[in-house]
Short mmCIF file of C-alpha atoms in Angstrom, two decimals:
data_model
loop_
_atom_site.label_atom_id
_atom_site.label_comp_id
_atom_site.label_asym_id
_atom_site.label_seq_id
_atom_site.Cartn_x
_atom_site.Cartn_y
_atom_site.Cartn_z
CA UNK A 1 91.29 -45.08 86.69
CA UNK A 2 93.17 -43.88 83.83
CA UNK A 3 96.83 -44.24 82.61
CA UNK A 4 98.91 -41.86 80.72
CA UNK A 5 102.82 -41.46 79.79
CA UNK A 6 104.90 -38.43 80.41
CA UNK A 7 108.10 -38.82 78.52
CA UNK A 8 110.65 -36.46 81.12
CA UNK A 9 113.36 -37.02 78.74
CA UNK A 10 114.45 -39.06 76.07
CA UNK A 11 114.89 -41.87 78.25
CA UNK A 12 113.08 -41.25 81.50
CA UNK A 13 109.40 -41.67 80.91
CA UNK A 14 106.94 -41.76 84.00
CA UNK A 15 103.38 -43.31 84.02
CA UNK A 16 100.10 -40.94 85.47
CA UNK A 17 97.23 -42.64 87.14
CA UNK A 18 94.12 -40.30 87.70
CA UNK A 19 90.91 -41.11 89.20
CA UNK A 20 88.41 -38.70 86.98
CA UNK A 21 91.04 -35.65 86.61
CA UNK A 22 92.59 -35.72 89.97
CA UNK A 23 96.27 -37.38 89.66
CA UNK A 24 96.46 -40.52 92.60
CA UNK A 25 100.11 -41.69 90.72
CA UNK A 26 103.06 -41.20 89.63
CA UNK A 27 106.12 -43.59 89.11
CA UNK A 28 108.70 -44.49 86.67
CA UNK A 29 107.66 -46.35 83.51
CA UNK A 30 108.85 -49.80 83.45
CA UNK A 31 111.27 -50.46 80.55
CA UNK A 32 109.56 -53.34 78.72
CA UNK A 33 105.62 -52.50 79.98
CA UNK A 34 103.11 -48.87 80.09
CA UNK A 35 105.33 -47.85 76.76
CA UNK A 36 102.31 -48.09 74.68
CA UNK A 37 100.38 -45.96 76.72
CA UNK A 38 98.81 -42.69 75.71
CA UNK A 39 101.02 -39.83 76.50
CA UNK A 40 99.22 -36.75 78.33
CA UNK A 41 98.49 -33.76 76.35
CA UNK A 42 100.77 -30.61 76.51
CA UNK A 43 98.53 -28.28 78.27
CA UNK A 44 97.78 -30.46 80.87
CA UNK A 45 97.81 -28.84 84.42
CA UNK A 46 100.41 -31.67 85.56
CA UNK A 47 102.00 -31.71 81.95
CA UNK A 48 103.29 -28.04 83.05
CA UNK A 49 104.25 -28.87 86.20
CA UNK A 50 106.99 -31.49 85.08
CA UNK A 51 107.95 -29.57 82.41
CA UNK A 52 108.70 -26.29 84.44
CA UNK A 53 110.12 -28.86 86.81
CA UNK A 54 112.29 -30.89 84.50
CA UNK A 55 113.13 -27.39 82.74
CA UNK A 56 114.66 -25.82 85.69
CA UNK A 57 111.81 -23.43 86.17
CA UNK A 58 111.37 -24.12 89.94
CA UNK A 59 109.19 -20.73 90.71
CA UNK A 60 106.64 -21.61 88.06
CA UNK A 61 107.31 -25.27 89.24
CA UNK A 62 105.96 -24.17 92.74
CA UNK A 63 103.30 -21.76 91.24
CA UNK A 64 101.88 -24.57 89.29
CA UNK A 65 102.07 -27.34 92.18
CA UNK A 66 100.37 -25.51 94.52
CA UNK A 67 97.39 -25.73 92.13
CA UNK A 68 97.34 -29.06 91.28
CA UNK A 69 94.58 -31.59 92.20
CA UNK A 70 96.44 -34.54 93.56
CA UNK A 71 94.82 -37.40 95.90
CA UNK A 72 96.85 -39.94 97.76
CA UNK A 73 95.53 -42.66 99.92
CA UNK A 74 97.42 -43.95 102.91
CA UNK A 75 97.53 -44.57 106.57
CA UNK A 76 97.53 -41.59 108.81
CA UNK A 77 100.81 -42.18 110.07
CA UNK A 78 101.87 -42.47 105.97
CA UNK A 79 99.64 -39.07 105.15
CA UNK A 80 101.42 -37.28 108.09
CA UNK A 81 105.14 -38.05 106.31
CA UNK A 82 103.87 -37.21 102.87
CA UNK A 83 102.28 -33.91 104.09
CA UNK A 84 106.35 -33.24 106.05
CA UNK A 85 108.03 -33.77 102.68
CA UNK A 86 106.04 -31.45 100.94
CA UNK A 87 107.47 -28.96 102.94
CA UNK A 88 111.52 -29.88 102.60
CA UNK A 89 112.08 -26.54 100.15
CA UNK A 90 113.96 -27.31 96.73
CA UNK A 91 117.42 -28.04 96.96
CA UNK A 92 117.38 -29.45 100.80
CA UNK A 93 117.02 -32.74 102.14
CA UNK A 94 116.51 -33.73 105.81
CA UNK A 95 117.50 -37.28 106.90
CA UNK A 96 115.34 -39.97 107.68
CA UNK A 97 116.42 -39.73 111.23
CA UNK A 98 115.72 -35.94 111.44
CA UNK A 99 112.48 -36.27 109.94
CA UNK A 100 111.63 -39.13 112.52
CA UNK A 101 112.80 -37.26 115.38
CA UNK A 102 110.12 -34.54 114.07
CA UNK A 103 106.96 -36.44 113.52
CA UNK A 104 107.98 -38.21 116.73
CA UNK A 105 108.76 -41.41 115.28
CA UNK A 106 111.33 -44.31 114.01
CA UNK A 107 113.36 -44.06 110.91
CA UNK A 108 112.56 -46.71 109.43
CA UNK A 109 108.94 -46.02 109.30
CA UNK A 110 109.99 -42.71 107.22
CA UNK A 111 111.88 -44.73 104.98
CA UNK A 112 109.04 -47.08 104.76
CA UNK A 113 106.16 -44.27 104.10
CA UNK A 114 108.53 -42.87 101.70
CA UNK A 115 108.64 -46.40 99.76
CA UNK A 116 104.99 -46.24 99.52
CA UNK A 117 104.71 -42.72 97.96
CA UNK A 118 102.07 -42.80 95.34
CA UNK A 119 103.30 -39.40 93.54
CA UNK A 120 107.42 -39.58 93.39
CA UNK A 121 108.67 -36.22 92.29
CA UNK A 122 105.60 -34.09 93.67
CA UNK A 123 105.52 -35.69 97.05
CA UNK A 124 109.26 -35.24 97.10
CA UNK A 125 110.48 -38.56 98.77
CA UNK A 126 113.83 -38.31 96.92
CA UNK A 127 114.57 -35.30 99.41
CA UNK A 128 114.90 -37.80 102.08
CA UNK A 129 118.80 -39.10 102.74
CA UNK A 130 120.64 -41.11 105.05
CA UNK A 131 123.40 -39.20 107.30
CA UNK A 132 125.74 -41.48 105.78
CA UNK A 133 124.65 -41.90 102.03
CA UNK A 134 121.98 -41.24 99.61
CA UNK A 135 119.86 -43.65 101.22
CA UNK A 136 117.85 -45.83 99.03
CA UNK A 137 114.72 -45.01 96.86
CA UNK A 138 111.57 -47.17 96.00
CA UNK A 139 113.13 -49.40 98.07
CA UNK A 140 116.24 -50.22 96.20
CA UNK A 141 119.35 -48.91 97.97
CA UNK A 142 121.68 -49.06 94.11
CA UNK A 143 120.60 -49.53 91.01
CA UNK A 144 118.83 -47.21 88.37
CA UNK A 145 116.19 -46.05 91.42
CA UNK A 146 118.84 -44.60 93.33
CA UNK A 147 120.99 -43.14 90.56
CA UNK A 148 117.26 -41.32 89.90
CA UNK A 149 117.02 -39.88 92.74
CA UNK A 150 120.41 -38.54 93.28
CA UNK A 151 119.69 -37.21 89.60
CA UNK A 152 116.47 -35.47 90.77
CA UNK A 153 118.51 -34.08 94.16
CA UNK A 154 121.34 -32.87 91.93
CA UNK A 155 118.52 -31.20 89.82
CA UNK A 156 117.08 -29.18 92.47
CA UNK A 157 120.75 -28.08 93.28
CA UNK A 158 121.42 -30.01 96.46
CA UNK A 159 124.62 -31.37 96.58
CA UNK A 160 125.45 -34.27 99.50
CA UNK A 161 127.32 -32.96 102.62
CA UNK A 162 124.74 -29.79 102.69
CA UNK A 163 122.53 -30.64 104.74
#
């Protein structure tokens, strides 16, 4: 397993773990540890997908994506959620209820699998709200987790009361 640093912005920096070359991770950086980690290269393959992603460039975003070699380990009933947010389109959200109601299941256990989400951002978890708020993220319902995900909906252009 190897660790690496992408720096998102001059204060957001998010920490990579691959297994050979195939990314299994992704999460925020930690304020105080993983700084003095080795940043990925430029032309890496998930290097360009942030940056198109973080640039606004959501077509090559998607281009790039659909290419990538990720890996992520979970139950089935975890896999099965993670496979459903991948397909919430840029700029949408569904709510953890209507999601349920579609894999046949409970909302909690969405909010739950989406806690456990080994690759934030790519697996997009953050497109997951409650029909009464933003709903929480990495299982903190305030704080700086939730104030990054409503930055990463508001990013994508969705904007609360559309869905």
């Amino acid at each position: 397993m190897s660790r690496w640093l992408y720096r998102a912005g001059a204060h957001d920096v998010l920490v990579l773990e691959f297994a050979e070359s195939v990314l299994c991770s992704l999460s925020r950086a930690t304020p105080t540890a993983d700084q003095d980690l080795p940043e990925l290269g430029r032309r890496h393959p998930v290097t360009q997908v942030l940056d198109a992603y973080f640039a606004g460039d959501f077509s090559r975003y998607a281009q790039l994506l659909a290419q990538l070699s990720i890996h992520v380990t979970g139950t089935p009933y975890q896999l099965r959620v993670w496979h459903a947010l991948r397909e919430i389109p840029l700029g949408s959200a569904h709510t953890y209820g209507t999601l349920a109601q579609r894999l046949g299941s409970a909302p909690r256990a969405v909010g739950q699998a989406c806690r456990h989400n080994p690759i934030a951002i790519l697996i997009p978890c953050h497109r997951i709200v409650s029909c009464r708020d933003w709903g929480g993220y990495g299982g903190q319902r305030s704080g700086p987790e939730l104030e990054w995900k409503q930055f990463l909906l508001q990013h994508e252009g969705y904007r609360r009361g559309s869905d």
